[in-house]
PDB file of C-alpha atoms in Angstrom:
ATOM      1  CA  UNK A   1     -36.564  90.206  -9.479  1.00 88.00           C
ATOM      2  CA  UNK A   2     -40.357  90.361  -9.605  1.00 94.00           C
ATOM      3  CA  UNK A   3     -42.492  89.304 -12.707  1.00 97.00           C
ATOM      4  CA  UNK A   4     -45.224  90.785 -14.763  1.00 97.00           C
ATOM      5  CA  UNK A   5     -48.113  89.612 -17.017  1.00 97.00           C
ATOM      6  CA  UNK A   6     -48.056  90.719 -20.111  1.00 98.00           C
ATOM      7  CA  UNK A   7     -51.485  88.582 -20.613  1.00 96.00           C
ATOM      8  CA  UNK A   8     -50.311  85.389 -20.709  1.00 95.00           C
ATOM      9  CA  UNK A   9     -46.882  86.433 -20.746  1.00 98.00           C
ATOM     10  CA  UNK A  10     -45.016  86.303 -17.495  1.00 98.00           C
ATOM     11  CA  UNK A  11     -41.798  88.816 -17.726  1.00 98.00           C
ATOM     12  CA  UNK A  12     -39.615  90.441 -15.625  1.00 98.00           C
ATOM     13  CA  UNK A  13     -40.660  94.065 -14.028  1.00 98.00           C
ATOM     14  CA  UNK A  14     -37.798  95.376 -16.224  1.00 98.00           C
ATOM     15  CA  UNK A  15     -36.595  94.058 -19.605  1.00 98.00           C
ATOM     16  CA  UNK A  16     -34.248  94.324 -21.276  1.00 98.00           C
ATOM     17  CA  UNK A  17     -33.976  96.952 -24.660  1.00 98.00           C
ATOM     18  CA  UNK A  18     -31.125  95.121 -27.191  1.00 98.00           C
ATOM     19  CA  UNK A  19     -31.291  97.699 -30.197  1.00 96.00           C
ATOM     20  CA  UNK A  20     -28.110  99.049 -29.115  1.00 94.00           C
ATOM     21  CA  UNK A  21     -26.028  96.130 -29.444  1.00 96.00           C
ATOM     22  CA  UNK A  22     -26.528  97.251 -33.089  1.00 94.00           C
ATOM     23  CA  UNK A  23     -27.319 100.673 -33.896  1.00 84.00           C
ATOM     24  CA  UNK A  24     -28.280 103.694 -32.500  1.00 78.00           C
ATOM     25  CA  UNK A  25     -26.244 104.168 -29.749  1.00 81.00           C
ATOM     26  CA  UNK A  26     -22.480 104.934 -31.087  1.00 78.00           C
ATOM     27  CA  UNK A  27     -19.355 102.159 -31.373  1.00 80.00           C
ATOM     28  CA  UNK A  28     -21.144  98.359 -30.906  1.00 87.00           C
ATOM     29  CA  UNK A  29     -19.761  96.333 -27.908  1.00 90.00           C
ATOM     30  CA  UNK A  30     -17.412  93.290 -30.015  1.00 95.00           C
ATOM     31  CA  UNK A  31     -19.899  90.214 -30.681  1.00 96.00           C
ATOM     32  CA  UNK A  32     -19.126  88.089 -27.464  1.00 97.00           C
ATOM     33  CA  UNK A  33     -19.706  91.181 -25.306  1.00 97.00           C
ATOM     34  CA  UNK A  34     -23.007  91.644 -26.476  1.00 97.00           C
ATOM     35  CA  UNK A  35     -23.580  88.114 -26.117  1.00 98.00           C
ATOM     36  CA  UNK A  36     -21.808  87.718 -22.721  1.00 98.00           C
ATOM     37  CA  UNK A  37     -23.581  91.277 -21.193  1.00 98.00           C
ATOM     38  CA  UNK A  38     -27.416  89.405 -22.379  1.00 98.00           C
ATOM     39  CA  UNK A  39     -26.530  86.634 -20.462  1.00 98.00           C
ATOM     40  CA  UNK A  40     -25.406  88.443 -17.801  1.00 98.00           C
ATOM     41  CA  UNK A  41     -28.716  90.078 -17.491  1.00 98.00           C
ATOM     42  CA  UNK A  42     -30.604  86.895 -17.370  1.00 98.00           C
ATOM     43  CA  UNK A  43     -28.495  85.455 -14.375  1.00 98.00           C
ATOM     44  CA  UNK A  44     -29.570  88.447 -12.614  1.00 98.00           C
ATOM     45  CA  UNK A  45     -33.576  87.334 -13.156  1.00 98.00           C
ATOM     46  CA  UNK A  46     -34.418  89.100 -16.772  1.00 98.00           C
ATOM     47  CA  UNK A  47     -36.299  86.946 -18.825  1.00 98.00           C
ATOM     48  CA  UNK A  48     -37.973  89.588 -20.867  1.00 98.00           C
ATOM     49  CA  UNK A  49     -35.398  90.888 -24.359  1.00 98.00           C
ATOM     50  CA  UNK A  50     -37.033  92.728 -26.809  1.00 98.00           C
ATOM     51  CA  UNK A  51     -35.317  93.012 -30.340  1.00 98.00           C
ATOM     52  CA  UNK A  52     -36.762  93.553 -33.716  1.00 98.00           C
ATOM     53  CA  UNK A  53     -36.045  92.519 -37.902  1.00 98.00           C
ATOM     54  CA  UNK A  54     -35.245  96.295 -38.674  1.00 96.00           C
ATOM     55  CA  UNK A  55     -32.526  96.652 -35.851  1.00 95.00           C
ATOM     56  CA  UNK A  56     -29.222  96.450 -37.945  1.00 94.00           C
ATOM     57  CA  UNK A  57     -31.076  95.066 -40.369  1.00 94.00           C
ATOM     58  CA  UNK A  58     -31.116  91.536 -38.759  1.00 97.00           C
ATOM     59  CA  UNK A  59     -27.872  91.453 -36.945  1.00 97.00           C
ATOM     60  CA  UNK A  60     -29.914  92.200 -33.702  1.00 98.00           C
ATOM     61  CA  UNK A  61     -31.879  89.292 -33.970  1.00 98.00           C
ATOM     62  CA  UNK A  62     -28.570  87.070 -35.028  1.00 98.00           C
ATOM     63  CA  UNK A  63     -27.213  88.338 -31.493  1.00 98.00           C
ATOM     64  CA  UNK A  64     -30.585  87.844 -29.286  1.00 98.00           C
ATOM     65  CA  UNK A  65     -31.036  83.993 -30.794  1.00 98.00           C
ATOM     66  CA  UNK A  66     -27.588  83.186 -30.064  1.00 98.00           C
ATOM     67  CA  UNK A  67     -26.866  84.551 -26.403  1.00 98.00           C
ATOM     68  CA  UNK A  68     -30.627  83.170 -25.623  1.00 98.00           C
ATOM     69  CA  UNK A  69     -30.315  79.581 -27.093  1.00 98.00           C
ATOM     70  CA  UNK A  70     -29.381  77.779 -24.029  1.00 98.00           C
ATOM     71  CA  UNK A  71     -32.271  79.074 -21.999  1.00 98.00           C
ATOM     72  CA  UNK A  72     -34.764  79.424 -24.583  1.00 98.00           C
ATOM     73  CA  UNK A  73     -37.484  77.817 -22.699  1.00 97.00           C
ATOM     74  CA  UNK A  74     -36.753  80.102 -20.208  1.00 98.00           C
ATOM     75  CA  UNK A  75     -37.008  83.596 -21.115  1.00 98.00           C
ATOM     76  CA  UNK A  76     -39.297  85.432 -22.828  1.00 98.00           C
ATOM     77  CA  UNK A  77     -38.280  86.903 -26.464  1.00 98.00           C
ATOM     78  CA  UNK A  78     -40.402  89.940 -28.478  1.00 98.00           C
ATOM     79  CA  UNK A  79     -39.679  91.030 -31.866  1.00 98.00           C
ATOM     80  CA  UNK A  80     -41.259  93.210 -33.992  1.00 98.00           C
ATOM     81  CA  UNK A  81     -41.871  93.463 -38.464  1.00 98.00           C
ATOM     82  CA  UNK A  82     -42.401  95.950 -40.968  1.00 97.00           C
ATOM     83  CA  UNK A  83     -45.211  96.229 -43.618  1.00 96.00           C
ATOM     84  CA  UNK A  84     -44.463  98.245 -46.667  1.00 95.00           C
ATOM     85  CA  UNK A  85     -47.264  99.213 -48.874  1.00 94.00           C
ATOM     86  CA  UNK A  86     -46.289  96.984 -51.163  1.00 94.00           C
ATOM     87  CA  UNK A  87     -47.526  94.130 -49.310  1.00 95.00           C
ATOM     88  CA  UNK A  88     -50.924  93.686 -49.429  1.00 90.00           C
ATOM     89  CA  UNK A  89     -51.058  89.517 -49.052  1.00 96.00           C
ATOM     90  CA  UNK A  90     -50.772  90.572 -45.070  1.00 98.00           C
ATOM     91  CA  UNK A  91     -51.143  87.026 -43.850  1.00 98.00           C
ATOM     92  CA  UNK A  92     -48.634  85.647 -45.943  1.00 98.00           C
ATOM     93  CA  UNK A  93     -46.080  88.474 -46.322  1.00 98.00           C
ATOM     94  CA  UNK A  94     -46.370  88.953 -42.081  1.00 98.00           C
ATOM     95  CA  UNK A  95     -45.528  84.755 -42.391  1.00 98.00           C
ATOM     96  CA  UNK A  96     -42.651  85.164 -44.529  1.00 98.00           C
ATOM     97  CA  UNK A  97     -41.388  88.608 -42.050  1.00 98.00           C
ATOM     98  CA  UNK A  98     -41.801  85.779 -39.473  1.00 98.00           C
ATOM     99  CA  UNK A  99     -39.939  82.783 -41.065  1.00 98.00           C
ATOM    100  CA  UNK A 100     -37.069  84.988 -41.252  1.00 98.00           C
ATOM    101  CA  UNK A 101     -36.748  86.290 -37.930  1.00 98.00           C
ATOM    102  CA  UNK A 102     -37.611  82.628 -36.227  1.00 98.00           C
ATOM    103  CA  UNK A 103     -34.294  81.274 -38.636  1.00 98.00           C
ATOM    104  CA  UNK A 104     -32.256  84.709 -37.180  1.00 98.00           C
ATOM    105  CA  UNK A 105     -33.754  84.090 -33.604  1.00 98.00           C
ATOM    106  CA  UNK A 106     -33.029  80.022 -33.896  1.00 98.00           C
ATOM    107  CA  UNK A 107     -36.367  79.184 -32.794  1.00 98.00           C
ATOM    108  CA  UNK A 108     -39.513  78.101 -33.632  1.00 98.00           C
ATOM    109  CA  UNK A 109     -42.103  80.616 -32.159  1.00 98.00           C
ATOM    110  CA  UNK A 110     -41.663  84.150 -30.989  1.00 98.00           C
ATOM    111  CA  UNK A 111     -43.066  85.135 -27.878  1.00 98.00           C
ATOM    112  CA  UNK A 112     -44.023  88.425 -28.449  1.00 98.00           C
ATOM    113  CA  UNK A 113     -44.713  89.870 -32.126  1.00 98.00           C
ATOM    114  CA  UNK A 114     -45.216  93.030 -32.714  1.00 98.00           C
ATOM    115  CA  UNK A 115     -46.431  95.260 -35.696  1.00 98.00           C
ATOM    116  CA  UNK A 116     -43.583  97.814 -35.354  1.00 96.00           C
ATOM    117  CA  UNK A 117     -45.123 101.286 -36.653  1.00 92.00           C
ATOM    118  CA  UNK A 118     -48.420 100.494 -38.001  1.00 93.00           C
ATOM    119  CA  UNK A 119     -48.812 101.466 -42.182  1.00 94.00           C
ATOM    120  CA  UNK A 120     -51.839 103.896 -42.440  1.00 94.00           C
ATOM    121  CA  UNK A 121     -52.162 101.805 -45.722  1.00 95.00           C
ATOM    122  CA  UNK A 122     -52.934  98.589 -44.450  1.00 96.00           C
ATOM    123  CA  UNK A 123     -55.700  97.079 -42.780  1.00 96.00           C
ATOM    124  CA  UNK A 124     -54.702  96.902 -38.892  1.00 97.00           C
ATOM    125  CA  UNK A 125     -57.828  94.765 -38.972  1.00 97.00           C
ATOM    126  CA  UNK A 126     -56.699  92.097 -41.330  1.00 98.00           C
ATOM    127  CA  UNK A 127     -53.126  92.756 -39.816  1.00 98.00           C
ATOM    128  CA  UNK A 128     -55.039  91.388 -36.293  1.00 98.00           C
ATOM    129  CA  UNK A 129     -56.756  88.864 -38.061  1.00 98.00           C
ATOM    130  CA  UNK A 130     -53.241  87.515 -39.351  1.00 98.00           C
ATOM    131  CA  UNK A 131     -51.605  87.846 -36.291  1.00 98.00           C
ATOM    132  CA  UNK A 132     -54.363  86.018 -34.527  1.00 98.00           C
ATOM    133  CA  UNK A 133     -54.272  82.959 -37.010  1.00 98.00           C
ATOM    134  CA  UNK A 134     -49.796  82.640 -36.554  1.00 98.00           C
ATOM    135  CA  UNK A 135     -51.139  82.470 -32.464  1.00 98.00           C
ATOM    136  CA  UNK A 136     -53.524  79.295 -33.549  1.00 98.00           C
ATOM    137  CA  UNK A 137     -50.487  77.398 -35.519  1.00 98.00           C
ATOM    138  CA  UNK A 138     -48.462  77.536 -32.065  1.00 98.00           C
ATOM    139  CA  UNK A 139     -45.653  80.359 -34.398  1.00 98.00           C
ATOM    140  CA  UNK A 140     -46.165  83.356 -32.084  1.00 98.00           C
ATOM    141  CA  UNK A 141     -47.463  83.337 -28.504  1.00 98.00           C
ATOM    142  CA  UNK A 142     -49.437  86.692 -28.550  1.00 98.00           C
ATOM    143  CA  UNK A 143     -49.027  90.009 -30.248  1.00 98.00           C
ATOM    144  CA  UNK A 144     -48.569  94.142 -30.163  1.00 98.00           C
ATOM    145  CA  UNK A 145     -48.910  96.934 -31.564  1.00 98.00           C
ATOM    146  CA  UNK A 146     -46.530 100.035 -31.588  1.00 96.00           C
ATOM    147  CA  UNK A 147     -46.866 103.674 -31.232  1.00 94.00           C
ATOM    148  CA  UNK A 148     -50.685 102.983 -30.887  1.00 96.00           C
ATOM    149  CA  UNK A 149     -53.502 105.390 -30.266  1.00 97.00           C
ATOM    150  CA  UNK A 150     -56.390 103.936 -28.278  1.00 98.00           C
ATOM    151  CA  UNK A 151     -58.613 104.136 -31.562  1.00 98.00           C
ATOM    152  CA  UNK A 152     -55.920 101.474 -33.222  1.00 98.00           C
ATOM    153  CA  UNK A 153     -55.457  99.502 -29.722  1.00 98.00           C
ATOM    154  CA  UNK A 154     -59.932  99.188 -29.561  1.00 98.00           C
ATOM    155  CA  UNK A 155     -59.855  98.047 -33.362  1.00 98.00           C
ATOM    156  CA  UNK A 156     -57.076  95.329 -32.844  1.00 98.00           C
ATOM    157  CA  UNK A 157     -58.191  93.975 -29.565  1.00 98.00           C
ATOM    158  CA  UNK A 158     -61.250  93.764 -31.053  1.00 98.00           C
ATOM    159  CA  UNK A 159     -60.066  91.097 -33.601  1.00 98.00           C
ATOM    160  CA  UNK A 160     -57.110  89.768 -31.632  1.00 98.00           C
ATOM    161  CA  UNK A 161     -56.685  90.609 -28.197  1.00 98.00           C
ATOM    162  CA  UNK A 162     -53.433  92.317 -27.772  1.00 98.00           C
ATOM    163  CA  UNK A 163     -50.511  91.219 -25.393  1.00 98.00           C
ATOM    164  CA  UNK A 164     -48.537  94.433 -25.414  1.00 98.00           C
ATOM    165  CA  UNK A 165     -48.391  98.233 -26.716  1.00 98.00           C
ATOM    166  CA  UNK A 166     -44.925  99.515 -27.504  1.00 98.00           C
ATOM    167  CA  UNK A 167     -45.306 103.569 -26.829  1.00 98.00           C
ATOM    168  CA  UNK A 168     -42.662 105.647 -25.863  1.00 97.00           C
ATOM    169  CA  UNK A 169     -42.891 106.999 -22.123  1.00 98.00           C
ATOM    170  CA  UNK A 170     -40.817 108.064 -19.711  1.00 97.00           C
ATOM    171  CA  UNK A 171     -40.626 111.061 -17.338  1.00 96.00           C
ATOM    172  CA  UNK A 172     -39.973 113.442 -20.306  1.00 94.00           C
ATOM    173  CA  UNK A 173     -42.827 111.748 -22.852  1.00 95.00           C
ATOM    174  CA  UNK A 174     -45.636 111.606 -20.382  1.00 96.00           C
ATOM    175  CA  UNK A 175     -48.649 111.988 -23.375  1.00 96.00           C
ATOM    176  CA  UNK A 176     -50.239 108.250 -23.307  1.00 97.00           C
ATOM    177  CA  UNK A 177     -50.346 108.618 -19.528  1.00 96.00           C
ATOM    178  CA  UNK A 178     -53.758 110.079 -20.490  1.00 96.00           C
ATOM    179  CA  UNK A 179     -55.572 107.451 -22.610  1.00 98.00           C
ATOM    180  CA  UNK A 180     -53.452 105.039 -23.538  1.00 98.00           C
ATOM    181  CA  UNK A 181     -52.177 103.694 -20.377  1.00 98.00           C
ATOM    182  CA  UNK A 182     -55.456 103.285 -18.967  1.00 98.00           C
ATOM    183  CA  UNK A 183     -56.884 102.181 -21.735  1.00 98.00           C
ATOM    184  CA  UNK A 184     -54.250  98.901 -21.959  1.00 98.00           C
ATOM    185  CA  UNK A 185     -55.185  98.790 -17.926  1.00 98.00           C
ATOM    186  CA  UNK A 186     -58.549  98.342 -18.247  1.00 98.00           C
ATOM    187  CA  UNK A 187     -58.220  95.780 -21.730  1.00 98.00           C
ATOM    188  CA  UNK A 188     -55.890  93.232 -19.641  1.00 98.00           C
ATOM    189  CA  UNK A 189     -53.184  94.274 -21.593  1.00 98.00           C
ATOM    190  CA  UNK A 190     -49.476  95.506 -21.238  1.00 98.00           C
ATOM    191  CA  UNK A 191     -47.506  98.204 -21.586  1.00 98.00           C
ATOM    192  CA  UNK A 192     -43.877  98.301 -22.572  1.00 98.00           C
ATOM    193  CA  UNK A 193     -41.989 101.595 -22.840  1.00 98.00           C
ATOM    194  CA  UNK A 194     -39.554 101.899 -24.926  1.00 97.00           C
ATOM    195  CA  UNK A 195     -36.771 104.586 -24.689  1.00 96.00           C
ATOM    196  CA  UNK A 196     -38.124 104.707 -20.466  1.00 98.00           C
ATOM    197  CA  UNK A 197     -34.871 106.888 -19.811  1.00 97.00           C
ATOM    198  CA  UNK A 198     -35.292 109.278 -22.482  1.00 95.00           C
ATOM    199  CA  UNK A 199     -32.652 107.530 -24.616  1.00 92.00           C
ATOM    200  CA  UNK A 200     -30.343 108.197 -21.681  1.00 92.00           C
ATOM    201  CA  UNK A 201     -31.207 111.245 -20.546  1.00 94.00           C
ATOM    202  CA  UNK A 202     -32.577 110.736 -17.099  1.00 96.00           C
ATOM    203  CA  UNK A 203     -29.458 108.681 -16.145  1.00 95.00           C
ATOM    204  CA  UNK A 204     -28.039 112.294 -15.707  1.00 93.00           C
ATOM    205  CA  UNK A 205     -24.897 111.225 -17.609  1.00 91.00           C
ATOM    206  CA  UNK A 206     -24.690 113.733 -20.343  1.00 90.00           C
ATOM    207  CA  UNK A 207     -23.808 116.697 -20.865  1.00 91.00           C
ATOM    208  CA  UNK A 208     -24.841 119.578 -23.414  1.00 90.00           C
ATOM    209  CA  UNK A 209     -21.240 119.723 -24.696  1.00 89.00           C
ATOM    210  CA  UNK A 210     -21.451 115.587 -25.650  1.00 90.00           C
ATOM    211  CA  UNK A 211     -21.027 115.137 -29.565  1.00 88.00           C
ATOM    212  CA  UNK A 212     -23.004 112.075 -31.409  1.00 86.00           C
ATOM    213  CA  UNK A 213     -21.508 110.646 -34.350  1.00 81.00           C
ATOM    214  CA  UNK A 214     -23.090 108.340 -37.001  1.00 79.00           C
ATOM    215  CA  UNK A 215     -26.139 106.805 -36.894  1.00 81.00           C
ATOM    216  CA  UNK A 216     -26.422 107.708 -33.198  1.00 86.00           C
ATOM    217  CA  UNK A 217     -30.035 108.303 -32.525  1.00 87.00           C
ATOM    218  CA  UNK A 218     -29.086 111.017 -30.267  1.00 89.00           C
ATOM    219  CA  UNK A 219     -27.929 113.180 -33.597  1.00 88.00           C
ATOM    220  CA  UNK A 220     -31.482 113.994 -34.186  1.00 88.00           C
ATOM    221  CA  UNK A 221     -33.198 113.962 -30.665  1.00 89.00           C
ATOM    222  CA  UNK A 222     -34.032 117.093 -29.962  1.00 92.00           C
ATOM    223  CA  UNK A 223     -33.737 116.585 -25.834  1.00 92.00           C
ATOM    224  CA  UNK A 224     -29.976 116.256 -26.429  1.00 93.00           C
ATOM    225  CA  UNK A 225     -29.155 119.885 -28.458  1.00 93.00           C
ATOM    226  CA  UNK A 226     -27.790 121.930 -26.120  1.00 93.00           C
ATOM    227  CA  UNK A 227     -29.890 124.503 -25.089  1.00 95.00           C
ATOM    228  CA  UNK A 228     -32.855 121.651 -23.953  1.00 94.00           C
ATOM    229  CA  UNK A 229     -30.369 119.919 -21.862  1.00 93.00           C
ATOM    230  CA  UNK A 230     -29.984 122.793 -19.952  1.00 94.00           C
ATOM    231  CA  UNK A 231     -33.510 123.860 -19.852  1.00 95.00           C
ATOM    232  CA  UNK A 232     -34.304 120.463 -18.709  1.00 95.00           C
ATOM    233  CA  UNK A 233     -31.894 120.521 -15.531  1.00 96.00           C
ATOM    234  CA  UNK A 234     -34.209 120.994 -13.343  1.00 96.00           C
ATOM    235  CA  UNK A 235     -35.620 117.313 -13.890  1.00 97.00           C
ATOM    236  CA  UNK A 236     -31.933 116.326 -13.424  1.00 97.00           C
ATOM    237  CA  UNK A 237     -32.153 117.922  -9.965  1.00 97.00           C
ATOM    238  CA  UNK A 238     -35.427 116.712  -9.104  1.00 97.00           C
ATOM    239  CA  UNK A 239     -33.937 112.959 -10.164  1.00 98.00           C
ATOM    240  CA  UNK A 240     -30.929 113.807  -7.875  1.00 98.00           C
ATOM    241  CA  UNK A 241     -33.028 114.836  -4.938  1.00 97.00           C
ATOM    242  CA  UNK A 242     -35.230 111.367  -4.744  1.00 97.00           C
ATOM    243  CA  UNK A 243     -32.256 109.439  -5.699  1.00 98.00           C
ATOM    244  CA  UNK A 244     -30.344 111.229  -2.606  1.00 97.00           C
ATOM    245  CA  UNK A 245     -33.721 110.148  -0.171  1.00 96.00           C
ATOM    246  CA  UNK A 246     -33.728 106.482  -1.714  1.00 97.00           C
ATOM    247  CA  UNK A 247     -29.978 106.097  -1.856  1.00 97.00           C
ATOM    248  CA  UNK A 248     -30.660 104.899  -5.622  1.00 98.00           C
ATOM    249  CA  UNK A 249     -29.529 106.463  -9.134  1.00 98.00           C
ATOM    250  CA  UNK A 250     -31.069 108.859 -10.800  1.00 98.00           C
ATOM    251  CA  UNK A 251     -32.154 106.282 -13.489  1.00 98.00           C
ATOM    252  CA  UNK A 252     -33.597 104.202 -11.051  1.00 98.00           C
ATOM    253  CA  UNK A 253     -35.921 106.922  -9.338  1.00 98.00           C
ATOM    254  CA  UNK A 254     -36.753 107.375 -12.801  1.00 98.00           C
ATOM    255  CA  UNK A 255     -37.644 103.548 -13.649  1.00 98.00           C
ATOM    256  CA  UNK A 256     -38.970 102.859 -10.199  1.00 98.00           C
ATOM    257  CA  UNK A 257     -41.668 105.653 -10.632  1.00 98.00           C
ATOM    258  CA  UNK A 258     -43.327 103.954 -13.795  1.00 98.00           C
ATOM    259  CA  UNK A 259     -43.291 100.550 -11.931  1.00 98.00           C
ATOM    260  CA  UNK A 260     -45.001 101.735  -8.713  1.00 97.00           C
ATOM    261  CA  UNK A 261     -47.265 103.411 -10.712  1.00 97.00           C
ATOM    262  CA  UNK A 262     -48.581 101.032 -13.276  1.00 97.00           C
ATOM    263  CA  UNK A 263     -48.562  97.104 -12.738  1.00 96.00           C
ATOM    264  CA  UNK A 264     -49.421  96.437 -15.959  1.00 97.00           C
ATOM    265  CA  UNK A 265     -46.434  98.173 -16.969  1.00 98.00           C
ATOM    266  CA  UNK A 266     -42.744  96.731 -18.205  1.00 98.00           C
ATOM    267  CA  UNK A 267     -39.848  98.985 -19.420  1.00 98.00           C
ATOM    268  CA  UNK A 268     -36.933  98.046 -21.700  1.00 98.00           C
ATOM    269  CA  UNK A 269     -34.090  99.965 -21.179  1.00 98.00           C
ATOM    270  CA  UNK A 270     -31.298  99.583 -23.434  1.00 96.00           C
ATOM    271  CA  UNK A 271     -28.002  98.316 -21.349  1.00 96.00           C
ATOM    272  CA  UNK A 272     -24.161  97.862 -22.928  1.00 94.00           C
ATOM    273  CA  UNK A 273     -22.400  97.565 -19.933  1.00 95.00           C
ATOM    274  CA  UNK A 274     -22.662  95.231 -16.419  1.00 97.00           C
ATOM    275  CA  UNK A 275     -22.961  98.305 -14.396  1.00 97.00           C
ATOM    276  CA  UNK A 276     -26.038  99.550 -16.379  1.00 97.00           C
ATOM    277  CA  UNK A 277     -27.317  95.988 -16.213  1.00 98.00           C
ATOM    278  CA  UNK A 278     -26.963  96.014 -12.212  1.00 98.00           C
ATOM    279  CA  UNK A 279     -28.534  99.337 -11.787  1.00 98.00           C
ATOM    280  CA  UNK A 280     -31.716  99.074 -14.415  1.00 98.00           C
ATOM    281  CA  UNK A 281     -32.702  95.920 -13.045  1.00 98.00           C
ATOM    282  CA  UNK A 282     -32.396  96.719  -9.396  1.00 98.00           C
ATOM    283  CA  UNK A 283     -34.576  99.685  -9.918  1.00 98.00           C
ATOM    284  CA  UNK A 284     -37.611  96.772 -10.030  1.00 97.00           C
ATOM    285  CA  UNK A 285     -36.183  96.636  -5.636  1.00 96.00           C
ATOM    286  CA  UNK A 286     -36.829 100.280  -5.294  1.00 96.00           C
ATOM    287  CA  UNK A 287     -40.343 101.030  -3.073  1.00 94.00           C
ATOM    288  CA  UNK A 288     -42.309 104.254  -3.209  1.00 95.00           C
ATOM    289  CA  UNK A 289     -45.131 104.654  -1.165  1.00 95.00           C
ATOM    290  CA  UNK A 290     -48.237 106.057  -2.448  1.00 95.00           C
ATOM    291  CA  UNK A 291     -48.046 109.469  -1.253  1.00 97.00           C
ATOM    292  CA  UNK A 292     -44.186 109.550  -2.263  1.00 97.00           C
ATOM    293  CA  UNK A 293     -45.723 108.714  -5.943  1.00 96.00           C
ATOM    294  CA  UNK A 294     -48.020 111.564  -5.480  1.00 97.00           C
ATOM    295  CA  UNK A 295     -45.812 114.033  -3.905  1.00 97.00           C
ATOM    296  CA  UNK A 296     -43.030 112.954  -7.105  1.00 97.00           C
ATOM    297  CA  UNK A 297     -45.806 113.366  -9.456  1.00 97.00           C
ATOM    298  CA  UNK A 298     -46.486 117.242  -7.986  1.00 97.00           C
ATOM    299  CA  UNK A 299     -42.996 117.792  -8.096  1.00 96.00           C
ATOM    300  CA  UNK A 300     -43.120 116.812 -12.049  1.00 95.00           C
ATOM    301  CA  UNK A 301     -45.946 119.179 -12.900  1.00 93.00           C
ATOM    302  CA  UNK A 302     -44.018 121.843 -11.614  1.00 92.00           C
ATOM    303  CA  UNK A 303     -41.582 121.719 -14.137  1.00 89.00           C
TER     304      UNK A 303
END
């Protein structure tokens, strides 16, 4: 496995998404299997689990602190709060957001905090200015922002300088390629995709017939109705084609592309079984050359 900064951080090239060991994704894996797949993962060189307060309202955290407790020197763990308008005393009500997590996570710091969806309502200045003092008491080891705009990533670097921006990006949600990416380039600081498969999609494994029950996510995500799954084949071929040339899956052409591309750059796919584990991870051994990149990238725009 090779290893990224995240500023000071020093991660795996892929991490590893846990929300769906609680929500989101359609029946949960029993307890130990959660537990037992996150170690897994780390055996194989992943250091880097992401996991937030808001995923099954706490259970994910539960689940991440317990699997990770025997290597918790060892591995790198981000989580992420929620400010409501309601709470206006940001440094102590971000404190309190934090206490709770670090007593769900059984640790004393978190590695990587995050601001999960930033409130139009508060301050992301004084949010910054919190986050910066819970870095100085030794309680977090740097911060992030997610679903940023450069305009919010400028004003909270600018008070705190950021670890990590949380932005959704894969092949199919290509928008902060523009600014954003760049931008975090240029600022020293990382990026971490979330959803880097398109909640699935680019493993090729669906089909428009598939039915989502409960709180699956992929209910309401408009990729998955029918009639876009088919429109969107022809990425499904493309994937096929380059997987076919690298003898790799489609979901690792798909991975491997945004690593070659960006070294600032970490995904977190989500992963519930060994075989998922195996094939994310080894997408981080999967070489383009430039021109392939290129060429790929050409291919892209002409769908």
């Amino acid at each position: 496995m090779d290893y990224r900064n995240l500023r000071d951080l020093k991660v795996s090239a892929v991490g590893f998404g846990c929300m769906g060991f609680s929500h989101g994704y359609g029946a949960l894996p029993e307890r130990k299997e959660s537990i037992d797949l996150i170690r897994y993962a780390y055996d194989l060189g992943c250091n880097f689990f992401d996991t937030a307060e808001g995923y099954g309202n706490g259970h994910n955290e539960e689940l991440v602190g317990s699997a990770l407790k025997p290597m918790r020197n060892k591995v790198i763990i981000a989580t992420k709060f929620k400010l409501s308008d309601e709470e206006t005393d940001v440094y102590n009500c971000i404190k309190k957001h934090l206490q709770a997590s670090l007593s769900r996570l059984q640790t004393d710091y978190v590695d990587l905090y995050y601001w999960h969806r930033i409130n139009r309502n508060i301050s992301l200045q004084e949010v910054a200015k919190a986050l910066g003092k819970l870095i100085n008491e030794g309680l977090i080891r740097g911060w992030g922002i997610s679903q940023a705009d450069p305009d919010d990533i400028r004003v909270a670097q600018n008070e705190t300088p950021l670890s990590a921006v949380q932005n959704e990006f894969s092949m199919m949600e290509r928008m902060y390629e523009k600014e954003v990416i760049p931008l975090c380039e240029e600022l020293n600081i990382g990026f971490v995709p979330f959803s880097p498969l398109g909640s699935g999609f680019l493993s090729g494994k669906y089909r428009p017939d598939d039915k989502y029950q409960g709180d699956d996510v992929r209910r309401v995500i408009t990729r998955f109705t029918p009639a876009n799954m088919l429109s969107n084949q022809p990425l499904i071929d493309l994937l096929e084609k380059y997987a076919n040339k690298k003898k790799a899956s489609k979901a690792q052409i798909a991975l491997a592309w945004m690593l070659m591309k960006y070294p600032h750059l970490v995904p977190i796919p989500g992963m519930r079984t060994q075989e998922r584990i195996v094939e994310n991870l080894g997408a981080a051994d999967i070489v383009f050359r430039k021109e392939e990149i290129k060429k790929l990238d050409q291919d892209l725009e002409r769908i």
